[in-house]
PDB file of N, CA, C and O in Angstrom:
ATOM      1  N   UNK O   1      97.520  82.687 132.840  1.00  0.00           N
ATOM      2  CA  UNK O   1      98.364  81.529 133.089  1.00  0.00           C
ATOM      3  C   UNK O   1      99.724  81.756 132.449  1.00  0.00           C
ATOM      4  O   UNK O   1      99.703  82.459 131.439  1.00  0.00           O
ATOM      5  N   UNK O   2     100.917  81.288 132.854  1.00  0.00           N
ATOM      6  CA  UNK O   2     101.771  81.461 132.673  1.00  0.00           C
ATOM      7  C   UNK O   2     102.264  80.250 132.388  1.00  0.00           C
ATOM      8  O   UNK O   2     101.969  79.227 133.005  1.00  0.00           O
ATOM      9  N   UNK O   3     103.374  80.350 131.026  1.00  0.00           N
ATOM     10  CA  UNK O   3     104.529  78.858 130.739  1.00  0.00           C
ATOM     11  C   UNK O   3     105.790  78.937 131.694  1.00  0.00           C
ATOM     12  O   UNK O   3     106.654  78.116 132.000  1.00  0.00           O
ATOM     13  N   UNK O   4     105.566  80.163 132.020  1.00  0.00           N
ATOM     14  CA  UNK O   4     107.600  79.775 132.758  1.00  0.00           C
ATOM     15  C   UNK O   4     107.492  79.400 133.595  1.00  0.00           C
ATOM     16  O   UNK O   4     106.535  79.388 134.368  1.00  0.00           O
ATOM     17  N   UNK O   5     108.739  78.886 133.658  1.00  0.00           N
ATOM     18  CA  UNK O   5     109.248  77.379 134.850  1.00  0.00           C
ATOM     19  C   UNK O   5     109.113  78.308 136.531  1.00  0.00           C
ATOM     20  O   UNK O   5     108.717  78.025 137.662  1.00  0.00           O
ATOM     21  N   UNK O   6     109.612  79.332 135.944  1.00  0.00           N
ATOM     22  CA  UNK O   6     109.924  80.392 137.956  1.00  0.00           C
ATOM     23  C   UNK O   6     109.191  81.835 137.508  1.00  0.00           C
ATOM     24  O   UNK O   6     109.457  82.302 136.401  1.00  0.00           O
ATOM     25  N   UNK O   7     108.667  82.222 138.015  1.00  0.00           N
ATOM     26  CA  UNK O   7     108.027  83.560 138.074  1.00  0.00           C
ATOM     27  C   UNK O   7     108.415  84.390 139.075  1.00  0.00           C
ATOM     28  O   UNK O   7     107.865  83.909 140.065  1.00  0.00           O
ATOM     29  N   UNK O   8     109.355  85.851 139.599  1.00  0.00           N
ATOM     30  CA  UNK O   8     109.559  86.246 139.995  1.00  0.00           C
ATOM     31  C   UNK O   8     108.125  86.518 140.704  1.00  0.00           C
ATOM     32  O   UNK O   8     107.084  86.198 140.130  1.00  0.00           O
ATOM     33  N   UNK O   9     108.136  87.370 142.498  1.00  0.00           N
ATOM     34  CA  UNK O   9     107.167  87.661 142.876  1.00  0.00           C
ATOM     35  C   UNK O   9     106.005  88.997 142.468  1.00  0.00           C
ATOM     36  O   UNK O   9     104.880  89.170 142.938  1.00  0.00           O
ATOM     37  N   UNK O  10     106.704  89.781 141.487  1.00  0.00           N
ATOM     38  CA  UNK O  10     105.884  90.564 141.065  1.00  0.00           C
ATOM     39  C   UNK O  10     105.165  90.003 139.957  1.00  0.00           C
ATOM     40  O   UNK O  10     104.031  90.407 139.700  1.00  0.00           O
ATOM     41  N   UNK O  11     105.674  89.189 139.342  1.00  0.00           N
ATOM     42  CA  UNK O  11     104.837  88.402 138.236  1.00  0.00           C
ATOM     43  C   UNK O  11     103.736  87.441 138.654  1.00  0.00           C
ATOM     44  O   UNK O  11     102.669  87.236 138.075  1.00  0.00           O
ATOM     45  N   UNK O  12     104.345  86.720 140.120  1.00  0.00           N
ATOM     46  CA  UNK O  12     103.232  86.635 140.474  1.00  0.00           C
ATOM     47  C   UNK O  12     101.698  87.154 140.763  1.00  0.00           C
ATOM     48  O   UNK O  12     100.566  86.712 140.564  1.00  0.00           O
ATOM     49  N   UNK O  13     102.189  88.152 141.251  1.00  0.00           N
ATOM     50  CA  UNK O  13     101.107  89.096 141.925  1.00  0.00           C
ATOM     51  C   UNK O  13     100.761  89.732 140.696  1.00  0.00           C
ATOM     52  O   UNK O  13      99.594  90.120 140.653  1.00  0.00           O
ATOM     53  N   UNK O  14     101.583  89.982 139.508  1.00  0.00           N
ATOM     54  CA  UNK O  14     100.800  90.180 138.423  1.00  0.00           C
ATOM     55  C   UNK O  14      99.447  89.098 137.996  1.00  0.00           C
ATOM     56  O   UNK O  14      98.373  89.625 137.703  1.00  0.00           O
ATOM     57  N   UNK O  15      99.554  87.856 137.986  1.00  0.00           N
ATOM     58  CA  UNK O  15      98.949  86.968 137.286  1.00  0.00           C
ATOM     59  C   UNK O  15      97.971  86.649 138.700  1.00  0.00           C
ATOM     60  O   UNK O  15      96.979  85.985 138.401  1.00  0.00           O
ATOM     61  N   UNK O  16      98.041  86.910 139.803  1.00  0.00           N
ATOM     62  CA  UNK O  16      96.873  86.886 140.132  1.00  0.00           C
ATOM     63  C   UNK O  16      95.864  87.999 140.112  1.00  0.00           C
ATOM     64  O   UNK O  16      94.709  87.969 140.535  1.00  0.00           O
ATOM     65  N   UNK O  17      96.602  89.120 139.465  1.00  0.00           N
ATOM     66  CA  UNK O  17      95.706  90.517 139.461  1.00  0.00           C
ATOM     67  C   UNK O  17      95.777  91.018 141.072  1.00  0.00           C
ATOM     68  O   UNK O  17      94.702  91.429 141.508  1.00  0.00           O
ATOM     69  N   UNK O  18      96.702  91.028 141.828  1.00  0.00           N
ATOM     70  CA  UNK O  18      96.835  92.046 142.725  1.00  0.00           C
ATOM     71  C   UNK O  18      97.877  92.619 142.991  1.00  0.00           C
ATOM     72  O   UNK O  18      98.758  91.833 142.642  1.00  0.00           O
ATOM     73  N   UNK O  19      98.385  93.610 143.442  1.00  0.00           N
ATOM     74  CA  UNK O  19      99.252  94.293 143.349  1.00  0.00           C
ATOM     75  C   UNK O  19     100.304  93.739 144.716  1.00  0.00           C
ATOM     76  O   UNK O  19      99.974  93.091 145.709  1.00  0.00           O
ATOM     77  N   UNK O  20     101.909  94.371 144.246  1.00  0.00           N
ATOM     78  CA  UNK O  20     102.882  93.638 145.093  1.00  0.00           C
ATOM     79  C   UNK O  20     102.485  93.553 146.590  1.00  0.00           C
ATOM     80  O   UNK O  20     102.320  92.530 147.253  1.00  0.00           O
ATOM     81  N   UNK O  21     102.380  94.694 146.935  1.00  0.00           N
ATOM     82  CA  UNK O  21     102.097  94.977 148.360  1.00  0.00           C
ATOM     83  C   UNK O  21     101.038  93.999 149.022  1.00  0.00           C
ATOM     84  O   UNK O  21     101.360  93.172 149.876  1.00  0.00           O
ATOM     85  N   UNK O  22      99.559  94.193 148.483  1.00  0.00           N
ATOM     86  CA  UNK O  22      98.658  93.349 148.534  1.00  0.00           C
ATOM     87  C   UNK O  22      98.906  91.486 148.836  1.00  0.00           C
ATOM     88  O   UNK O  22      98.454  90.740 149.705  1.00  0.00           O
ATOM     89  N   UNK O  23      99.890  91.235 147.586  1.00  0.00           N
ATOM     90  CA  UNK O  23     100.124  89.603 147.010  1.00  0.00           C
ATOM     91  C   UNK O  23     100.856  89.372 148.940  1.00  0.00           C
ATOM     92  O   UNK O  23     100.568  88.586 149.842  1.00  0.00           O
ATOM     93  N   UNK O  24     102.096  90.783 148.792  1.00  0.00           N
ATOM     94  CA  UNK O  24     103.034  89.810 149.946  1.00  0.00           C
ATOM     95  C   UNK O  24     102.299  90.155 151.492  1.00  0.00           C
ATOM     96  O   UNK O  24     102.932  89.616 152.400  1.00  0.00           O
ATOM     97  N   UNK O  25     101.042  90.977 151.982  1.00  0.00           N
ATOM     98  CA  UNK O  25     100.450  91.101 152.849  1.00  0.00           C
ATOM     99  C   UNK O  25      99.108  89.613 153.120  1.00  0.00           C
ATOM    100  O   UNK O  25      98.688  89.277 154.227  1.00  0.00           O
ATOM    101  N   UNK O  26      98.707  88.993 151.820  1.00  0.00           N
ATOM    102  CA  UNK O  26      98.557  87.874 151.818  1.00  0.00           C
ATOM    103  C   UNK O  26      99.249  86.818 151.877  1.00  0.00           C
ATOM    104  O   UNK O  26      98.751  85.900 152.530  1.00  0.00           O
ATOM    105  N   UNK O  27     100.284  86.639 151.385  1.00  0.00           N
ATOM    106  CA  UNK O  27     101.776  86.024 151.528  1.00  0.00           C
ATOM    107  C   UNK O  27     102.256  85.881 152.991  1.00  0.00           C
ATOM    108  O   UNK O  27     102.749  84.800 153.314  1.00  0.00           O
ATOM    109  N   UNK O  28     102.154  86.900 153.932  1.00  0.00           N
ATOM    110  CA  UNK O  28     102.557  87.108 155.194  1.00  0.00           C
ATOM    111  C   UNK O  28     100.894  86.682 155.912  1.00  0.00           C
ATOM    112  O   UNK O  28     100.932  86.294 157.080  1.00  0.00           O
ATOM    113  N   UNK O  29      99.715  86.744 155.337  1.00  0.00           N
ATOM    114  CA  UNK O  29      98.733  86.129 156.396  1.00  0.00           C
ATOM    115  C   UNK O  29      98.811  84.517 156.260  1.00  0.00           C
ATOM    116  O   UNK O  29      98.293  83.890 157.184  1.00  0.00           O
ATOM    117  N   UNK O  30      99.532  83.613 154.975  1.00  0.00           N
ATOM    118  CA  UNK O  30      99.362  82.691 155.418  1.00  0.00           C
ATOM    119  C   UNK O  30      97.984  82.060 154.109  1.00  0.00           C
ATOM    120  O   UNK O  30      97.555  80.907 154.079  1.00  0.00           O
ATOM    121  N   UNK O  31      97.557  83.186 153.183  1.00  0.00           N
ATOM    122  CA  UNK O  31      96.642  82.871 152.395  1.00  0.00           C
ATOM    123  C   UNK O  31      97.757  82.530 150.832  1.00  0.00           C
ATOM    124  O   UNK O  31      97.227  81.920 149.903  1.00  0.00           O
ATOM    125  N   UNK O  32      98.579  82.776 150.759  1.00  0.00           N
ATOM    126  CA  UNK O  32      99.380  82.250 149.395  1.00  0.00           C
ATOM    127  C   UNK O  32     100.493  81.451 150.400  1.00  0.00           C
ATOM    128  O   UNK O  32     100.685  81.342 151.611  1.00  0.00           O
ATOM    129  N   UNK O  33     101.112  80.954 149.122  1.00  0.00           N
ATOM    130  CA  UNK O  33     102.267  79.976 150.070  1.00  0.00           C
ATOM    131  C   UNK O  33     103.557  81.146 149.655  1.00  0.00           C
ATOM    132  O   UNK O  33     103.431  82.029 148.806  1.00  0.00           O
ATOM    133  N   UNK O  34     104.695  80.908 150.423  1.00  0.00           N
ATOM    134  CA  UNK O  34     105.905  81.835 150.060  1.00  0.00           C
ATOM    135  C   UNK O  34     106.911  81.033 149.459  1.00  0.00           C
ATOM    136  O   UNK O  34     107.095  79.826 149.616  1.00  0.00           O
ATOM    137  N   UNK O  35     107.689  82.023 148.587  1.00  0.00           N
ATOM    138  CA  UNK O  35     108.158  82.016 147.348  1.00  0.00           C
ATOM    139  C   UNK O  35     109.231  81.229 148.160  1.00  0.00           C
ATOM    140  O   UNK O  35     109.426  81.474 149.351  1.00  0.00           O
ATOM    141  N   UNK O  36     109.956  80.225 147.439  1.00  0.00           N
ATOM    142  CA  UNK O  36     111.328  79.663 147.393  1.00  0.00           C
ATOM    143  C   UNK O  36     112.089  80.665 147.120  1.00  0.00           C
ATOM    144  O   UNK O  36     111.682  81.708 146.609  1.00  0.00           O
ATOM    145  N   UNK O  37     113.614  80.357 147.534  1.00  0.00           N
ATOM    146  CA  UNK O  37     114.429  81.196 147.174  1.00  0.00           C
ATOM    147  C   UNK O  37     115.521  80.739 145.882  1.00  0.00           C
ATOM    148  O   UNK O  37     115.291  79.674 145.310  1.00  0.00           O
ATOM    149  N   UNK O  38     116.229  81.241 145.625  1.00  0.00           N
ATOM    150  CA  UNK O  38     117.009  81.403 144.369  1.00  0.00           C
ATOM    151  C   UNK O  38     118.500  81.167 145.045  1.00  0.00           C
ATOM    152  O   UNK O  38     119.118  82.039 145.656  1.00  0.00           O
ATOM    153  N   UNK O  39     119.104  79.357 144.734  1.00  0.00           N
ATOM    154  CA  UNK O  39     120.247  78.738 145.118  1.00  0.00           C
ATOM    155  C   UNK O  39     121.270  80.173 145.042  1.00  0.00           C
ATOM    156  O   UNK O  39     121.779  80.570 146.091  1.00  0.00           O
ATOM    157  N   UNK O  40     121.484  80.785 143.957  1.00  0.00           N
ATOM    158  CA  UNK O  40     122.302  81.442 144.007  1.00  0.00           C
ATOM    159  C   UNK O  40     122.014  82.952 144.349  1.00  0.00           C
ATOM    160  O   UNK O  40     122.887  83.625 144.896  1.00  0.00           O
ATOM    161  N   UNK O  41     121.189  83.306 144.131  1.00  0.00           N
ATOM    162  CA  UNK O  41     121.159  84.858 144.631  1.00  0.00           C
ATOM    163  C   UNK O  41     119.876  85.217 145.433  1.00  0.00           C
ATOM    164  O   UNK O  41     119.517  86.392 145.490  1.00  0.00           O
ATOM    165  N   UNK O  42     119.125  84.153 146.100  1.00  0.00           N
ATOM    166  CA  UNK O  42     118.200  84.130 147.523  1.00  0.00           C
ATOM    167  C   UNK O  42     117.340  85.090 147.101  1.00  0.00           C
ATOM    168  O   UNK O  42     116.604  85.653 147.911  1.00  0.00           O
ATOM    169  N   UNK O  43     117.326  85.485 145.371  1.00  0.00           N
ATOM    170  CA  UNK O  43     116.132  86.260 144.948  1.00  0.00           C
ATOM    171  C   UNK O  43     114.876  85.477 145.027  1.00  0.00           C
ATOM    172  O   UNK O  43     114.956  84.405 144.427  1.00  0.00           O
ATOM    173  N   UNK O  44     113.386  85.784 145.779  1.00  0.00           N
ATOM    174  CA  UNK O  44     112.091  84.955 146.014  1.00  0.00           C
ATOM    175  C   UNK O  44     111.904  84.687 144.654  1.00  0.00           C
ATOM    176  O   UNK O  44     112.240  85.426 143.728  1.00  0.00           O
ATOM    177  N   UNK O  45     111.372  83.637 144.575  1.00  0.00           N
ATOM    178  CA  UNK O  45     110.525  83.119 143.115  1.00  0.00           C
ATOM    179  C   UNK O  45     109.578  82.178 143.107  1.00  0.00           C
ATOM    180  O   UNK O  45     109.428  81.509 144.130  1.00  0.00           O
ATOM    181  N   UNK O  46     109.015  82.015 142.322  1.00  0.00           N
ATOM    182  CA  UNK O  46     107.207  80.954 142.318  1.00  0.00           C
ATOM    183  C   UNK O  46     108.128  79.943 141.515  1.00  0.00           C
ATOM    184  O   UNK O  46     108.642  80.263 140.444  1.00  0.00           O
ATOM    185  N   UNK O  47     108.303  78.699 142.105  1.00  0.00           N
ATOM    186  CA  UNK O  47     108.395  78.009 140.822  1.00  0.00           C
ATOM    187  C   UNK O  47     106.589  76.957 140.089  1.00  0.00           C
ATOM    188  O   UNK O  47     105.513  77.421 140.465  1.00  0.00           O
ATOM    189  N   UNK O  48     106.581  76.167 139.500  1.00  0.00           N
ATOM    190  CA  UNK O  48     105.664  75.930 138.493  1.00  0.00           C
ATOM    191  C   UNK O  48     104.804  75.789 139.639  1.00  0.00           C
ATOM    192  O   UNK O  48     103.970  76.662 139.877  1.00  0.00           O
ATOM    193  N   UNK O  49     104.932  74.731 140.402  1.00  0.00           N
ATOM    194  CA  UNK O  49     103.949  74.013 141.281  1.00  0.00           C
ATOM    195  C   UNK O  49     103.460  75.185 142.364  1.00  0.00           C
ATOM    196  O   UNK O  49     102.271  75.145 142.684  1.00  0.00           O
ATOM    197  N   UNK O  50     104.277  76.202 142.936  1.00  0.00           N
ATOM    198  CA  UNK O  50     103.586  77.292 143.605  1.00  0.00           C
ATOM    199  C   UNK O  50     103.060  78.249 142.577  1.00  0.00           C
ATOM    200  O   UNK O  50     102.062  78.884 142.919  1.00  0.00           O
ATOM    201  N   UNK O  51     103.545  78.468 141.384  1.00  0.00           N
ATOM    202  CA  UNK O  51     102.461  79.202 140.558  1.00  0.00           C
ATOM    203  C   UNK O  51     101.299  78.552 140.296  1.00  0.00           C
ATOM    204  O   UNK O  51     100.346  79.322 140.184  1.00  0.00           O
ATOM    205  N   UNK O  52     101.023  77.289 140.146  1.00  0.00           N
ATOM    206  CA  UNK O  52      99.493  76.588 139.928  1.00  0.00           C
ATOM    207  C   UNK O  52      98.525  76.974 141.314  1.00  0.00           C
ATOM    208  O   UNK O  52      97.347  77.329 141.299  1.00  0.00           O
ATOM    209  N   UNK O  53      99.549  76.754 142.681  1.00  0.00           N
ATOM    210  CA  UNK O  53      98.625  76.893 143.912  1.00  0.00           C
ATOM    211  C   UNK O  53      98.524  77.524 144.504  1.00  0.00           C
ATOM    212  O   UNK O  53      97.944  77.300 145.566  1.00  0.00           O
ATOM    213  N   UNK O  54      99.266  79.281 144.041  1.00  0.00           N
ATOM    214  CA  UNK O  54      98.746  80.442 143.805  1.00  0.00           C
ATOM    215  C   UNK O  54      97.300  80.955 142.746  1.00  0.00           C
ATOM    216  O   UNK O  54      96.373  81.689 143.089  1.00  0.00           O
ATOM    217  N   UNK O  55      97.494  80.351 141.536  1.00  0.00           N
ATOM    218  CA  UNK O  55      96.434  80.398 140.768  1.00  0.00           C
ATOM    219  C   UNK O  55      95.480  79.536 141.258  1.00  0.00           C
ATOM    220  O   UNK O  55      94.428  80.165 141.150  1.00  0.00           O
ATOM    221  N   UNK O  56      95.193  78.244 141.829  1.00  0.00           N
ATOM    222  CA  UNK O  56      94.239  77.691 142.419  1.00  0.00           C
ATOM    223  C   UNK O  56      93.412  78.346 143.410  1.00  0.00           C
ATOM    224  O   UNK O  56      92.187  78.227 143.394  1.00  0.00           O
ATOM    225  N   UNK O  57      94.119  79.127 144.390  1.00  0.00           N
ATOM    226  CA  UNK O  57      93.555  79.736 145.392  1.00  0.00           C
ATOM    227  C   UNK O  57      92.709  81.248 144.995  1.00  0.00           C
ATOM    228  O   UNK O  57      91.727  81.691 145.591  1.00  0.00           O
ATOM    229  N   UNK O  58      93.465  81.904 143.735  1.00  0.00           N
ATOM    230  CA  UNK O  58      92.775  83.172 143.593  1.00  0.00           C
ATOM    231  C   UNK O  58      91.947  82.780 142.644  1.00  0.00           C
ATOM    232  O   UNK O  58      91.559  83.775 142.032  1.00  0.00           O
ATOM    233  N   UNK O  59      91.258  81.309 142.019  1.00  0.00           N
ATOM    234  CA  UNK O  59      90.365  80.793 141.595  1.00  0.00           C
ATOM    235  C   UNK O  59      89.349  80.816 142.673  1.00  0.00           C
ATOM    236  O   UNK O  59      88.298  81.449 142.769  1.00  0.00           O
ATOM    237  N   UNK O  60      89.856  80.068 143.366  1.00  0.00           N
ATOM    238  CA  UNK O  60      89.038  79.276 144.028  1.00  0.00           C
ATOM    239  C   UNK O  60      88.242  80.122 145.849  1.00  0.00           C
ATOM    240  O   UNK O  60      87.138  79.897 146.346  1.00  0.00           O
ATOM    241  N   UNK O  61      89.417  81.099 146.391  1.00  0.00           N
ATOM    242  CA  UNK O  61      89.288  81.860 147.097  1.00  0.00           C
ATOM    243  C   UNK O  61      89.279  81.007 148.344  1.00  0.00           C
ATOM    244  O   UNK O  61      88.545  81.325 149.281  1.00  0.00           O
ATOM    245  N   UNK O  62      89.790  80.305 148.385  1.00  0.00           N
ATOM    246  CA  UNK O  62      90.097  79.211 149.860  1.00  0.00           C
ATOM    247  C   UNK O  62      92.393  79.149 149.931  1.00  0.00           C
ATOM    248  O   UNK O  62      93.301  78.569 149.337  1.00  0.00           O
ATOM    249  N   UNK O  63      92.277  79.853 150.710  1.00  0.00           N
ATOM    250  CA  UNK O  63      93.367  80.072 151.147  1.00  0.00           C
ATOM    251  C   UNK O  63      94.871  78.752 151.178  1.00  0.00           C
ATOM    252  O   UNK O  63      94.434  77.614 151.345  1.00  0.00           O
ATOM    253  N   UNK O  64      95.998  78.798 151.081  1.00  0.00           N
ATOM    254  CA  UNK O  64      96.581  77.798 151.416  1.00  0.00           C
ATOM    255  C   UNK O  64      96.635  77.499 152.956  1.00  0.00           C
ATOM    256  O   UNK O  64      97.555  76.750 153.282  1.00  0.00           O
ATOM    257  N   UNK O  65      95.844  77.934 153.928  1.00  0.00           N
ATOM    258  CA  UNK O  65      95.965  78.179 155.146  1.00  0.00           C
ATOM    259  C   UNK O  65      94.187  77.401 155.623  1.00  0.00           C
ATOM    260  O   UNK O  65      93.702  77.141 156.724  1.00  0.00           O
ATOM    261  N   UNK O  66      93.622  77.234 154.146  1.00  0.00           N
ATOM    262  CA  UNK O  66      92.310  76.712 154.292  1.00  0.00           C
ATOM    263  C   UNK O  66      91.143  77.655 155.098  1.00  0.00           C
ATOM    264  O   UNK O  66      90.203  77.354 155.833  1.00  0.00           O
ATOM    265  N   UNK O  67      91.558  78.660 154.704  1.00  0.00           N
ATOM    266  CA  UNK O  67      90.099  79.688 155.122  1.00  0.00           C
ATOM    267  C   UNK O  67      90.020  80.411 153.923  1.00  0.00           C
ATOM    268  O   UNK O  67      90.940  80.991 153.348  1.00  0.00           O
ATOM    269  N   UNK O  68      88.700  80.317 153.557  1.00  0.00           N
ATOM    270  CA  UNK O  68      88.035  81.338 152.630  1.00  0.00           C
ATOM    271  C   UNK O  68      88.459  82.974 152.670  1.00  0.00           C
ATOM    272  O   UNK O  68      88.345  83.740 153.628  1.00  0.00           O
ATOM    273  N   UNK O  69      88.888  83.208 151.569  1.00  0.00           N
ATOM    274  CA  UNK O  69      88.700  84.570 151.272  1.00  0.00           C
ATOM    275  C   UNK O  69      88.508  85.435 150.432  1.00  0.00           C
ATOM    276  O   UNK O  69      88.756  85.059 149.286  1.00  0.00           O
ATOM    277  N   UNK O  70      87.969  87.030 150.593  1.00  0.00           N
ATOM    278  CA  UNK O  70      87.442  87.864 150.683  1.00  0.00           C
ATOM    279  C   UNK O  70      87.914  88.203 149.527  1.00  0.00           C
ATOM    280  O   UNK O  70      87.593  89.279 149.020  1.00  0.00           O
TER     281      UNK O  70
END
């Protein structure tokens, strides 16, 4: 679990324990939600509430797309 407010996307995919490639090939099926962007430099980032429902889902293994997974 993480305190910071925005988590870049590799930190994400750190803290769910899968690797970048992996996080944004789930990211692109529709099983994590995608990162907001950054007002000023459109760098992706998790802020708090998508880092909880990123961590909810690789708890829980039910997708933000609502299918179970693998």
């Amino acid at each position: 679990m993480s305190d910071e407010v925005v988590v870049s996307v590799r930190r994400m995919a750190e803290l769910c324990q899968l690797s970048r490639s992996r996080f944004y090939d789930l990211v692109d099926a529709g099983v994590f939600p995608k990162p907001v962007q950054h007002p000023s430099s459109n760098r992706p980032m998790f802020d708090r509430q998508l880092q909880d429902k990123c961590l909810e889902i690789r708890r829980t293994g039910i997708g933000a797309n609502g299918i179970p997974v693998l």
